[in-house]
Short mmCIF file of C-alpha atoms and ligand atoms in Angstrom, two decimals:
data_model
loop_
_atom_site.label_atom_id
_atom_site.label_comp_id
_atom_site.label_asym_id
_atom_site.label_seq_id
_atom_site.Cartn_x
_atom_site.Cartn_y
_atom_site.Cartn_z
CA MET A 243 18.56 -49.83 -17.26
CA ALA A 244 18.50 -47.84 -14.04
CA THR A 245 19.69 -44.24 -13.95
CA LEU A 246 23.03 -43.93 -12.23
CA PRO A 247 23.87 -41.48 -9.47
CA ASN A 248 25.38 -38.15 -10.49
CA PHE A 249 29.03 -38.34 -11.45
CA ASP A 250 31.91 -36.21 -12.69
CA MET A 251 33.98 -37.91 -15.37
CA LEU A 252 37.38 -36.31 -15.96
CA LEU A 253 38.93 -37.40 -19.19
CA PHE A 254 42.69 -36.84 -19.36
CA GLY A 255 43.89 -37.02 -22.95
CA GLY A 256 40.60 -35.29 -23.71
CA THR A 257 41.45 -34.34 -27.30
CA GLY A 258 42.88 -37.77 -28.15
CA ASP A 259 41.49 -40.48 -30.39
CA LEU A 260 40.14 -42.68 -27.64
CA VAL A 261 38.19 -39.92 -25.93
CA THR A 262 36.70 -38.37 -29.04
CA ARG A 263 36.07 -41.58 -31.01
CA LYS A 264 35.08 -43.96 -28.21
CA LEU A 265 34.51 -42.48 -24.77
CA LEU A 266 32.36 -39.46 -25.61
CA PRO A 267 30.17 -41.42 -28.05
CA ALA A 268 29.80 -44.13 -25.39
CA LEU A 269 28.75 -41.59 -22.77
CA TYR A 270 26.36 -40.00 -25.24
CA ARG A 271 24.72 -43.36 -25.91
CA ARG A 272 24.26 -44.02 -22.21
CA TYR A 273 22.87 -40.52 -21.80
CA ALA A 274 20.45 -41.07 -24.68
CA ALA A 275 19.41 -44.33 -23.03
CA GLY A 276 18.50 -42.42 -19.88
CA GLN A 277 21.26 -43.81 -17.70
CA VAL A 278 23.17 -40.58 -17.13
CA THR A 279 21.63 -37.70 -15.14
CA GLN A 280 21.56 -34.11 -16.37
CA GLU A 281 23.50 -33.16 -13.21
CA SER A 282 26.47 -35.33 -14.19
CA ARG A 283 29.49 -33.77 -15.85
CA VAL A 284 32.04 -34.85 -18.39
CA ILE A 285 35.20 -32.79 -18.55
CA GLY A 286 37.79 -33.16 -21.29
CA ILE A 287 41.29 -32.31 -20.09
CA ALA A 288 44.27 -31.68 -22.35
CA ARG A 289 47.09 -29.28 -23.10
CA SER A 290 45.52 -27.43 -26.02
CA GLY A 291 44.05 -24.03 -25.33
CA LEU A 292 40.53 -24.80 -26.53
CA SER A 293 37.34 -23.05 -25.54
CA ARG A 294 34.45 -25.12 -24.20
CA GLU A 295 32.50 -24.40 -27.40
CA ALA A 296 35.38 -25.44 -29.64
CA TYR A 297 35.78 -28.67 -27.68
CA ILE A 298 32.10 -29.49 -27.94
CA ALA A 299 32.16 -28.77 -31.67
CA GLN A 300 35.18 -31.06 -32.09
CA ALA A 301 33.50 -33.77 -30.03
CA ALA A 302 30.29 -33.44 -32.07
CA THR A 303 32.14 -33.97 -35.35
CA ALA A 304 33.81 -37.11 -34.06
CA ALA A 305 30.60 -38.41 -32.49
CA ARG A 306 28.61 -37.83 -35.67
CA GLU A 307 31.18 -39.76 -37.67
CA PHE A 308 31.40 -42.58 -35.17
CA LEU A 309 27.71 -42.92 -34.36
CA GLY A 310 26.30 -42.51 -37.87
CA LYS A 311 22.50 -42.87 -37.77
CA GLU A 312 22.50 -43.09 -33.98
CA PHE A 313 23.52 -39.44 -33.74
CA ASP A 314 20.53 -37.29 -32.87
CA ALA A 315 21.17 -33.54 -32.96
CA ASP A 316 18.64 -32.70 -30.20
CA LYS A 317 19.88 -35.38 -27.86
CA TRP A 318 23.47 -34.38 -28.56
CA SER A 319 22.66 -30.79 -27.77
CA ALA A 320 21.18 -31.85 -24.39
CA PHE A 321 24.15 -34.12 -23.74
CA SER A 322 26.62 -31.36 -24.59
CA LYS A 323 25.33 -29.36 -21.59
CA LEU A 324 27.18 -31.90 -19.47
CA LEU A 325 30.42 -31.30 -21.36
CA ASP A 326 33.23 -28.99 -20.42
CA TYR A 327 36.88 -28.57 -21.29
CA ILE A 328 39.78 -27.54 -19.07
CA LYS A 329 43.31 -26.87 -20.24
CA VAL A 330 45.78 -28.71 -18.06
CA ASP A 331 49.33 -29.74 -18.80
CA ALA A 332 49.33 -33.08 -17.02
CA ALA A 333 52.82 -32.59 -15.65
CA SER A 334 52.38 -29.02 -14.45
CA GLU A 335 51.34 -28.77 -10.80
CA GLN A 336 49.85 -25.29 -10.94
CA ASP A 337 47.49 -26.18 -13.81
CA TYR A 338 45.51 -28.41 -11.45
CA ALA A 339 44.10 -25.37 -9.63
CA ALA A 340 41.71 -24.88 -12.57
CA LEU A 341 40.44 -28.42 -12.06
CA GLY A 342 40.06 -27.71 -8.35
CA SER A 343 37.77 -24.76 -9.02
CA ALA A 344 35.66 -26.77 -11.46
CA LEU A 345 35.19 -29.46 -8.83
CA SER A 346 34.59 -27.33 -5.78
CA ASP A 347 31.28 -28.13 -4.03
CA ARG A 348 31.21 -31.51 -5.78
CA GLU A 349 32.98 -33.58 -3.09
CA GLN A 350 29.86 -35.67 -2.57
CA VAL A 351 29.64 -36.63 -6.24
CA ILE A 352 31.24 -39.77 -7.67
CA ARG A 353 34.47 -38.70 -9.35
CA VAL A 354 36.00 -40.78 -12.13
CA PHE A 355 39.47 -39.84 -13.37
CA PHE A 356 40.03 -41.53 -16.73
CA PHE A 357 43.68 -41.52 -17.79
CA SER A 358 43.70 -41.83 -21.55
CA THR A 359 47.23 -40.54 -22.02
CA ALA A 360 50.55 -42.33 -22.46
CA SER A 361 51.08 -44.38 -19.32
CA THR A 362 54.36 -42.56 -18.71
CA LEU A 363 52.20 -39.65 -17.48
CA PHE A 364 50.08 -41.67 -15.03
CA ALA A 365 52.40 -41.18 -12.07
CA ALA A 366 52.66 -37.42 -12.60
CA ILE A 367 48.90 -36.97 -13.00
CA THR A 368 48.17 -39.01 -9.89
CA GLY A 369 50.71 -37.07 -7.86
CA ASN A 370 49.34 -33.73 -8.99
CA LEU A 371 45.74 -34.73 -8.32
CA ALA A 372 46.72 -35.73 -4.80
CA LYS A 373 48.69 -32.52 -4.18
CA ALA A 374 45.75 -30.46 -5.37
CA GLY A 375 43.52 -32.36 -2.91
CA LEU A 376 41.25 -33.64 -5.66
CA VAL A 377 41.14 -37.31 -4.69
CA THR A 378 38.06 -37.85 -2.54
CA THR A 379 36.76 -41.08 -1.00
CA LEU A 380 34.22 -41.23 -3.83
CA SER A 381 36.98 -41.02 -6.45
CA ARG A 382 38.18 -43.76 -8.72
CA VAL A 383 40.80 -43.86 -11.43
CA VAL A 384 40.66 -45.64 -14.77
CA LEU A 385 43.98 -46.60 -16.38
CA GLU A 386 44.06 -47.27 -20.11
CA LYS A 387 46.26 -50.00 -21.52
CA PRO A 388 49.05 -50.75 -22.24
CA LEU A 389 50.00 -50.02 -18.68
CA GLY A 390 53.77 -49.68 -18.78
CA ASN A 391 56.18 -51.16 -21.23
CA ASP A 392 57.40 -54.10 -19.20
CA VAL A 393 57.04 -55.54 -15.72
CA ALA A 394 59.29 -52.93 -14.08
CA SER A 395 57.65 -49.85 -15.59
CA ALA A 396 54.17 -51.26 -14.89
CA GLU A 397 55.13 -51.89 -11.28
CA LEU A 398 56.43 -48.36 -10.89
CA ILE A 399 53.18 -46.90 -12.22
CA ASN A 400 51.19 -49.19 -9.95
CA GLN A 401 53.24 -48.02 -6.96
CA HIS A 402 52.64 -44.35 -7.72
CA VAL A 403 48.94 -44.79 -8.39
CA GLY A 404 48.62 -47.17 -5.43
CA ALA A 405 50.09 -44.55 -3.10
CA VAL A 406 47.07 -42.32 -3.74
CA PHE A 407 44.21 -44.66 -4.66
CA THR A 408 43.33 -47.94 -2.94
CA GLU A 409 43.24 -51.05 -5.15
CA LYS A 410 39.42 -50.94 -5.00
CA GLN A 411 39.53 -47.46 -6.56
CA ILE A 412 41.75 -48.53 -9.48
CA TYR A 413 40.12 -49.69 -12.73
CA ARG A 414 42.71 -51.09 -15.15
CA ILE A 415 40.85 -51.24 -18.39
CA ASP A 416 41.02 -53.90 -21.06
CA HIS A 417 38.11 -53.09 -23.31
CA TYR A 418 37.91 -56.67 -24.60
CA LEU A 419 36.52 -57.66 -21.20
CA GLY A 420 33.66 -55.24 -21.78
CA LYS A 421 32.58 -56.83 -25.05
CA GLU A 422 29.20 -58.53 -24.91
CA ALA A 423 30.58 -61.61 -26.61
CA VAL A 424 33.28 -62.06 -23.99
CA GLN A 425 30.60 -62.05 -21.34
CA ASN A 426 28.75 -64.57 -23.43
CA LEU A 427 31.77 -66.80 -23.27
CA MET A 428 31.49 -66.68 -19.48
CA ALA A 429 27.78 -67.46 -19.80
CA LEU A 430 28.50 -70.38 -22.10
CA ARG A 431 31.12 -71.84 -19.80
CA PHE A 432 29.62 -71.14 -16.40
CA GLY A 433 25.88 -70.94 -17.10
CA ASN A 434 25.67 -74.35 -18.76
CA ALA A 435 26.67 -77.71 -17.32
CA LEU A 436 27.03 -79.13 -20.82
CA PHE A 437 30.53 -77.99 -21.70
CA GLU A 438 32.29 -78.23 -18.36
CA PRO A 439 32.99 -82.01 -18.47
CA LEU A 440 34.44 -81.61 -21.97
CA TRP A 441 36.54 -78.55 -21.20
CA ARG A 442 39.87 -80.23 -20.55
CA ARG A 443 42.83 -82.21 -21.78
CA GLY A 444 42.02 -85.60 -23.26
CA LEU A 445 38.86 -84.15 -24.84
CA ILE A 446 40.15 -80.93 -26.36
CA LYS A 447 42.96 -81.16 -28.92
CA HIS A 448 43.82 -77.50 -29.17
CA VAL A 449 42.45 -74.00 -28.83
CA GLN A 450 42.97 -71.08 -31.19
CA ILE A 451 42.50 -67.41 -30.40
CA THR A 452 42.61 -65.02 -33.33
CA VAL A 453 42.22 -61.25 -33.19
CA ALA A 454 42.69 -60.10 -36.77
CA GLU A 455 42.33 -56.51 -37.91
CA GLU A 456 42.01 -55.03 -41.37
CA LEU A 457 43.09 -51.62 -40.14
CA GLY A 458 46.69 -50.45 -40.12
CA VAL A 459 48.18 -48.20 -37.46
CA GLU A 460 45.87 -45.28 -38.36
CA ARG A 461 46.91 -42.04 -36.67
CA ARG A 462 48.79 -43.79 -33.89
CA GLY A 463 52.08 -44.41 -35.70
CA GLN A 464 54.32 -42.97 -33.03
CA PHE A 465 52.67 -44.89 -30.20
CA TYR A 466 52.51 -48.09 -32.22
CA ASP A 467 56.10 -48.02 -33.38
CA ASN A 468 57.23 -47.93 -29.75
CA THR A 469 54.78 -50.62 -28.75
CA GLY A 470 54.24 -53.38 -31.32
CA ALA A 471 51.59 -56.07 -31.49
CA LEU A 472 52.86 -58.14 -28.57
CA ARG A 473 52.50 -55.27 -26.08
CA ASP A 474 49.49 -53.66 -27.77
CA MET A 475 47.34 -56.77 -28.12
CA VAL A 476 48.80 -60.00 -26.73
CA GLN A 477 49.85 -58.76 -23.28
CA ASN A 478 46.29 -57.68 -22.60
CA HIS A 479 43.44 -58.59 -24.96
CA LEU A 480 44.62 -62.02 -26.10
CA LEU A 481 45.82 -63.11 -22.68
CA GLN A 482 42.54 -62.00 -21.13
CA LEU A 483 40.61 -64.04 -23.70
CA LEU A 484 42.86 -66.98 -22.96
CA CYS A 485 42.16 -66.58 -19.24
CA ILE A 486 38.41 -66.66 -19.76
CA MET A 487 38.71 -69.74 -21.95
CA ALA A 488 41.01 -71.56 -19.57
CA MET A 489 40.08 -70.45 -16.04
CA GLU A 490 38.51 -72.74 -13.47
CA PRO A 491 34.89 -71.99 -12.61
CA PRO A 492 35.00 -69.23 -9.97
CA ALA A 493 33.04 -69.75 -6.75
CA SER A 494 30.90 -66.69 -7.51
CA SER A 495 30.72 -63.78 -9.92
CA ASP A 496 32.31 -61.56 -7.30
CA PRO A 497 35.13 -59.47 -8.89
CA ASP A 498 37.89 -61.02 -6.84
CA ALA A 499 36.59 -64.57 -7.23
CA VAL A 500 36.78 -64.11 -11.02
CA ARG A 501 40.11 -62.34 -10.96
CA ASP A 502 41.67 -64.94 -8.65
CA GLU A 503 40.92 -67.63 -11.22
CA LYS A 504 42.27 -65.60 -14.13
CA LEU A 505 45.42 -64.94 -12.20
CA LYS A 506 45.98 -68.67 -11.69
CA VAL A 507 45.91 -69.17 -15.46
CA LEU A 508 48.43 -66.39 -16.08
CA ARG A 509 50.73 -67.80 -13.44
CA ALA A 510 50.48 -71.29 -14.91
CA LEU A 511 51.52 -70.19 -18.40
CA ARG A 512 54.73 -71.99 -19.26
CA PRO A 513 57.47 -69.39 -19.64
CA LEU A 514 59.00 -69.07 -23.10
CA ARG A 515 62.68 -69.00 -22.37
CA ASP A 516 65.75 -68.76 -24.50
CA ARG A 517 65.37 -70.51 -27.86
CA ASP A 518 61.70 -71.29 -27.14
CA VAL A 519 60.86 -67.89 -28.51
CA LEU A 520 62.31 -68.83 -31.88
CA ILE A 521 60.31 -72.03 -32.04
CA LYS A 522 57.04 -70.98 -30.45
CA THR A 523 56.56 -67.41 -31.62
CA VAL A 524 56.38 -65.65 -34.97
CA ARG A 525 56.83 -61.91 -35.48
CA GLY A 526 55.58 -60.27 -38.64
CA GLN A 527 55.41 -56.86 -40.30
CA TYR A 528 53.18 -55.98 -43.24
CA LYS A 529 54.36 -54.66 -46.54
CA ALA A 530 52.18 -52.93 -49.11
CA GLY A 531 49.30 -54.98 -50.42
CA SER A 532 45.56 -54.67 -50.66
CA VAL A 533 42.76 -55.09 -48.17
CA ARG A 534 39.27 -55.72 -49.56
CA GLY A 535 40.51 -54.81 -53.00
CA LEU A 536 41.94 -51.44 -51.99
CA PRO A 537 45.69 -50.84 -52.14
CA VAL A 538 47.27 -50.04 -48.78
CA PRO A 539 50.82 -48.92 -47.94
CA GLY A 540 53.31 -51.04 -46.07
CA TYR A 541 54.03 -50.45 -42.39
CA LEU A 542 57.29 -48.66 -43.12
CA GLU A 543 55.48 -46.18 -45.36
CA GLU A 544 52.89 -45.24 -42.72
CA ALA A 545 53.03 -41.82 -41.01
CA ASP A 546 55.32 -41.50 -37.98
CA ILE A 547 56.96 -44.89 -38.47
CA SER A 548 60.71 -45.05 -38.54
CA PRO A 549 61.74 -46.17 -42.06
CA ASP A 550 63.93 -48.97 -40.72
CA SER A 551 61.54 -49.98 -37.95
CA THR A 552 61.59 -53.61 -36.83
CA THR A 553 58.40 -53.30 -34.77
CA GLU A 554 56.05 -56.24 -35.22
CA THR A 555 52.52 -55.72 -36.52
CA PHE A 556 51.74 -59.43 -36.27
CA VAL A 557 52.36 -62.09 -33.64
CA ALA A 558 51.51 -65.78 -33.60
CA LEU A 559 52.52 -67.96 -30.70
CA LYS A 560 51.97 -71.24 -28.97
CA ALA A 561 51.11 -70.99 -25.29
CA GLU A 562 50.92 -73.89 -22.87
CA ILE A 563 49.23 -73.93 -19.50
CA ASP A 564 50.83 -76.16 -16.92
CA THR A 565 47.80 -77.36 -14.97
CA TRP A 566 46.00 -80.67 -14.63
CA ARG A 567 43.19 -79.40 -16.82
CA TRP A 568 45.35 -78.14 -19.66
CA ALA A 569 48.61 -80.10 -19.68
CA GLY A 570 49.44 -80.99 -23.29
CA VAL A 571 46.72 -78.80 -24.87
CA PRO A 572 48.30 -76.07 -27.02
CA PHE A 573 46.69 -72.63 -27.14
CA TYR A 574 47.61 -70.90 -30.41
CA LEU A 575 47.31 -67.13 -30.29
CA ARG A 576 47.45 -64.86 -33.30
CA THR A 577 46.89 -61.17 -33.91
CA GLY A 578 47.87 -58.70 -36.58
CA LYS A 579 47.12 -55.49 -38.40
CA ARG A 580 46.25 -55.33 -42.10
CA LEU A 581 45.11 -58.92 -42.28
CA GLN A 582 42.56 -60.30 -44.68
CA ASP A 583 39.53 -59.85 -42.46
CA ARG A 584 38.43 -58.25 -39.26
CA LEU A 585 37.84 -61.31 -37.17
CA THR A 586 37.98 -62.19 -33.50
CA GLU A 587 37.39 -65.85 -32.97
CA LEU A 588 38.00 -68.53 -30.37
CA VAL A 589 38.13 -72.04 -31.78
CA VAL A 590 38.03 -75.17 -29.66
CA THR A 591 38.80 -78.39 -31.48
CA PHE A 592 37.63 -81.50 -29.65
CA ASP A 593 39.23 -84.90 -29.85
CA ASP A 594 38.24 -87.47 -32.43
CA VAL A 595 36.31 -90.59 -31.46
CA PRO A 596 38.74 -93.19 -30.11
CA HIS A 597 37.66 -95.86 -32.58
CA PRO A 598 35.91 -94.75 -35.79
CA ILE A 599 33.38 -97.19 -37.16
CA PHE A 600 32.17 -95.01 -40.04
CA GLU A 601 33.96 -93.68 -43.07
CA ARG A 602 35.62 -90.39 -42.13
CA PRO A 603 35.04 -87.26 -44.19
CA PRO A 604 38.13 -86.06 -46.07
CA THR A 605 38.99 -83.12 -43.81
CA SER A 606 41.85 -82.52 -41.48
CA GLU A 607 39.65 -80.58 -39.05
CA GLY A 608 38.29 -82.40 -36.03
CA ALA A 609 34.75 -83.76 -36.07
CA ASN A 610 33.64 -81.38 -33.35
CA VAL A 611 34.75 -77.79 -33.44
CA LEU A 612 33.27 -75.04 -31.33
CA VAL A 613 33.73 -71.59 -32.82
CA ILE A 614 32.92 -68.59 -30.66
CA ARG A 615 32.98 -65.51 -32.80
CA LEU A 616 33.24 -62.12 -31.13
CA GLN A 617 33.71 -59.89 -34.18
CA PRO A 618 32.46 -58.75 -36.62
CA ASP A 619 29.29 -60.62 -35.64
CA GLU A 620 28.60 -62.56 -32.46
CA SER A 621 27.90 -66.20 -32.96
CA ILE A 622 28.49 -69.64 -31.53
CA THR A 623 28.82 -72.56 -33.92
CA LEU A 624 29.35 -76.21 -33.12
CA THR A 625 30.30 -78.60 -35.87
CA ILE A 626 29.15 -82.17 -35.58
CA LEU A 627 29.27 -85.07 -38.01
CA ALA A 628 25.91 -86.16 -39.38
CA LYS A 629 25.01 -88.88 -41.81
CA ASN A 630 25.06 -87.82 -45.42
CA PRO A 631 21.58 -88.58 -46.83
CA GLY A 632 21.30 -91.59 -49.07
CA GLU A 633 22.76 -95.01 -49.11
CA GLY A 634 25.73 -96.05 -47.03
CA MET A 635 26.99 -94.60 -43.81
CA ARG A 636 29.05 -91.62 -44.86
CA LEU A 637 29.45 -88.76 -42.44
CA LYS A 638 29.54 -85.09 -43.21
CA PRO A 639 30.31 -82.06 -40.99
CA VAL A 640 27.26 -79.88 -40.30
CA SER A 641 26.88 -76.84 -38.07
CA LEU A 642 24.66 -76.03 -35.16
CA ALA A 643 24.82 -72.28 -35.47
CA LEU A 644 23.58 -69.57 -33.13
CA ASP A 645 23.66 -65.98 -34.30
CA LEU A 646 23.41 -63.97 -31.09
CA GLY A 647 22.50 -60.68 -32.80
CA GLU A 648 19.66 -62.39 -34.67
CA THR A 649 18.46 -64.25 -31.56
CA PHE A 650 18.26 -61.27 -29.22
CA LYS A 651 17.47 -58.67 -31.90
CA THR A 652 18.96 -55.89 -29.87
CA ARG A 653 22.09 -53.82 -30.11
CA SER A 654 24.58 -54.96 -27.50
CA LEU A 655 26.41 -52.33 -25.52
CA ASP A 656 29.72 -51.17 -26.85
CA ALA A 657 32.55 -52.27 -24.54
CA TYR A 658 33.25 -48.72 -23.38
CA GLU A 659 29.59 -48.02 -22.61
CA ARG A 660 29.53 -50.93 -20.24
CA LEU A 661 32.94 -50.28 -18.71
CA LEU A 662 32.38 -46.57 -18.13
CA MET A 663 29.09 -47.29 -16.39
CA ASP A 664 30.83 -49.97 -14.32
CA THR A 665 33.33 -47.41 -13.06
CA VAL A 666 30.46 -45.23 -11.88
CA LYS A 667 28.69 -48.20 -10.29
CA GLY A 668 31.91 -49.34 -8.65
CA ASN A 669 31.94 -52.77 -10.27
CA LEU A 670 35.48 -54.08 -10.73
CA THR A 671 34.72 -57.50 -12.24
CA LEU A 672 35.72 -56.53 -15.78
CA PHE A 673 38.93 -54.75 -14.83
CA MET A 674 42.42 -56.10 -14.26
CA ARG A 675 43.86 -56.36 -10.81
CA ARG A 676 47.44 -55.34 -10.13
CA ASP A 677 48.67 -58.92 -9.72
CA GLU A 678 47.04 -59.97 -13.01
CA LEU A 679 48.79 -57.22 -14.88
CA ASP A 680 52.08 -58.14 -13.26
CA ALA A 681 51.66 -61.82 -14.19
CA ALA A 682 50.83 -60.92 -17.80
CA TRP A 683 53.96 -58.79 -18.13
CA ARG A 684 56.08 -61.49 -16.49
CA TRP A 685 55.06 -63.88 -19.24
CA VAL A 686 55.48 -61.38 -22.07
CA ASP A 687 58.81 -59.81 -21.03
CA PRO A 688 60.97 -62.90 -21.74
CA ILE A 689 59.50 -63.09 -25.25
CA ILE A 690 60.66 -59.56 -25.99
CA ALA A 691 64.03 -60.32 -24.38
CA GLY A 692 64.36 -63.45 -26.53
CA TRP A 693 63.59 -61.56 -29.72
CA GLN A 694 66.26 -59.05 -28.80
CA GLN A 695 68.80 -61.68 -27.79
CA TYR A 696 68.47 -63.55 -31.09
CA ASP A 697 67.91 -60.43 -33.15
CA GLU A 698 64.66 -61.94 -34.38
CA ARG A 699 63.50 -59.58 -37.13
CA PRO A 700 59.88 -59.55 -38.20
CA LYS A 701 58.95 -61.76 -41.14
CA ILE A 702 57.33 -59.75 -43.89
CA TYR A 703 53.74 -60.46 -44.93
CA ILE A 704 51.62 -58.87 -47.60
CA ALA A 705 48.86 -56.60 -46.34
CA GLY A 706 45.57 -58.39 -46.86
CA SER A 707 46.97 -61.88 -46.18
CA TRP A 708 46.73 -63.99 -43.01
CA GLY A 709 50.27 -63.07 -41.93
CA PRO A 710 53.66 -64.61 -42.66
CA ALA A 711 53.93 -68.21 -43.84
CA ALA A 712 55.82 -68.96 -40.63
CA SER A 713 52.53 -68.56 -38.77
CA SER A 714 50.98 -71.49 -40.68
CA ALA A 715 54.19 -73.44 -40.13
CA LEU A 716 54.05 -72.81 -36.36
CA ILE A 717 50.72 -74.56 -36.00
CA GLY A 718 51.43 -76.95 -38.91
CA ARG A 719 54.38 -78.48 -37.06
CA ASP A 720 51.90 -79.86 -34.52
CA GLY A 721 49.71 -81.26 -37.30
CA PHE A 722 47.04 -78.53 -37.12
CA GLU A 723 45.91 -75.58 -39.22
CA TRP A 724 44.46 -72.18 -38.45
CA HIS A 725 40.70 -72.43 -38.64
CA ASP A 726 40.36 -69.92 -41.49
CA GLU A 727 43.07 -71.61 -43.55
CA LEU A 728 41.26 -74.93 -43.74
C1 BG6 B 948 43.35 -51.49 -28.90
C2 BG6 B 948 44.66 -51.47 -29.62
O1 BG6 B 948 43.54 -51.82 -27.55
O2 BG6 B 948 42.49 -52.45 -29.50
C3 BG6 B 948 44.46 -51.17 -31.09
O3 BG6 B 948 45.51 -50.50 -29.03
C4 BG6 B 948 43.44 -52.11 -31.70
O4 BG6 B 948 45.69 -51.24 -31.81
C5 BG6 B 948 42.18 -52.17 -30.85
O5 BG6 B 948 43.13 -51.65 -33.00
C6 BG6 B 948 41.23 -53.25 -31.35
O6 BG6 B 948 40.02 -53.16 -30.66
P1 BG6 B 948 38.66 -53.62 -31.31
O7 BG6 B 948 37.65 -53.41 -30.22
O8 BG6 B 948 38.43 -52.74 -32.50
O9 BG6 B 948 38.83 -55.04 -31.70
#
């Protein structure tokens, strides 16, 4: 991988979870791989009055924990020469002078501002950077999700940021787009002619997208309680996965060609209005249970969660895309915390043969199911029916299975490694455009409004299960089952 030009990466929210657990380890890995020059700089920015040494020590502890065996003390020590820390209260104009002095004489260096704070601070930070004269033509800004809380707040942030940075300088991050397996999905769909003729109504019965987590809300109780699973996961990660599954082949891999096609999918999502939300969505919240044999507390007992919170930690829903390709094909989406397994999977169930001439196996699953697994391992499996050996013509499902890790025998880049390097390179393909974000919120907002209108409280599920029974009923009403419940 080629070495990148020198850059200055300014990490707002520099003492937060994302920076210490994901961004700094990702930058370290790229440094260790020789992609980051010794003249580049990485500056953590936050309100705490920390010394540079204390910050580096804090970062080292987190990196060691996160990277495990990949942590190399010598390499870390070389990498830490790039690191610095500056105390800035994001909302205080005068604090930005300190940033100005750190960046003087570096106008000709690529400058990446990474906003890893609550999005309510994005407008203030942008304004203060502009007033301090820190936004150069070589600058770009990375905005962490969830961007805003609804369509109106997202639009306001976009207006403020858009007044200082051009759209080509704005990188709205959705780290799912940086996952190797998501790119593999693009490769599968658009690098092979095989699937394209089958990828449509009449040949596909239904599609399932599951992003299941074993973890609870960890140390992010306060953020999570104000956010919930719909805003935290569905509005961004699940809808982006849906877009990649459902989009038309773009004319090229050019960022806007890809984003134009994703946008069309988002705009074609059938709105869930009024009582639709009661029929086509399920909200859930976990109570105490056990995950992998270990007891875990319920959501209401977690730190920083209001004891009578009605925030959802689980969502299942049925989405429909009103286009020629997808009319009548349901897309079932499901995500939750404290579920039985960590699993991210896309499942495409193809239609049955129109006229069976052989004895059918006793299973309710379709004969041909394509499972694209993103996590914990990356694999692609296609089920076909084969003849059971022996007398008679009895068919049995068998799998054509491809384990991508095993095949390529190499560690794939972590999503943030790829995305951070993309911001330096100036490649916007894997980032959300303003209109995409707007379209995603426009679809999600009425769901939240519907839940409020009908006072739809979350259904309780036991930690370590696959969510509330209503989730199985949602898909069961259409005659299908979740792939893992078969
Ligand atoms: C984040 C959410 O965007 O994605 C978290 O805010 C969630 O709540 C995380 O845990 C899941 O990401 P991954 O890469 O671990 O699947």
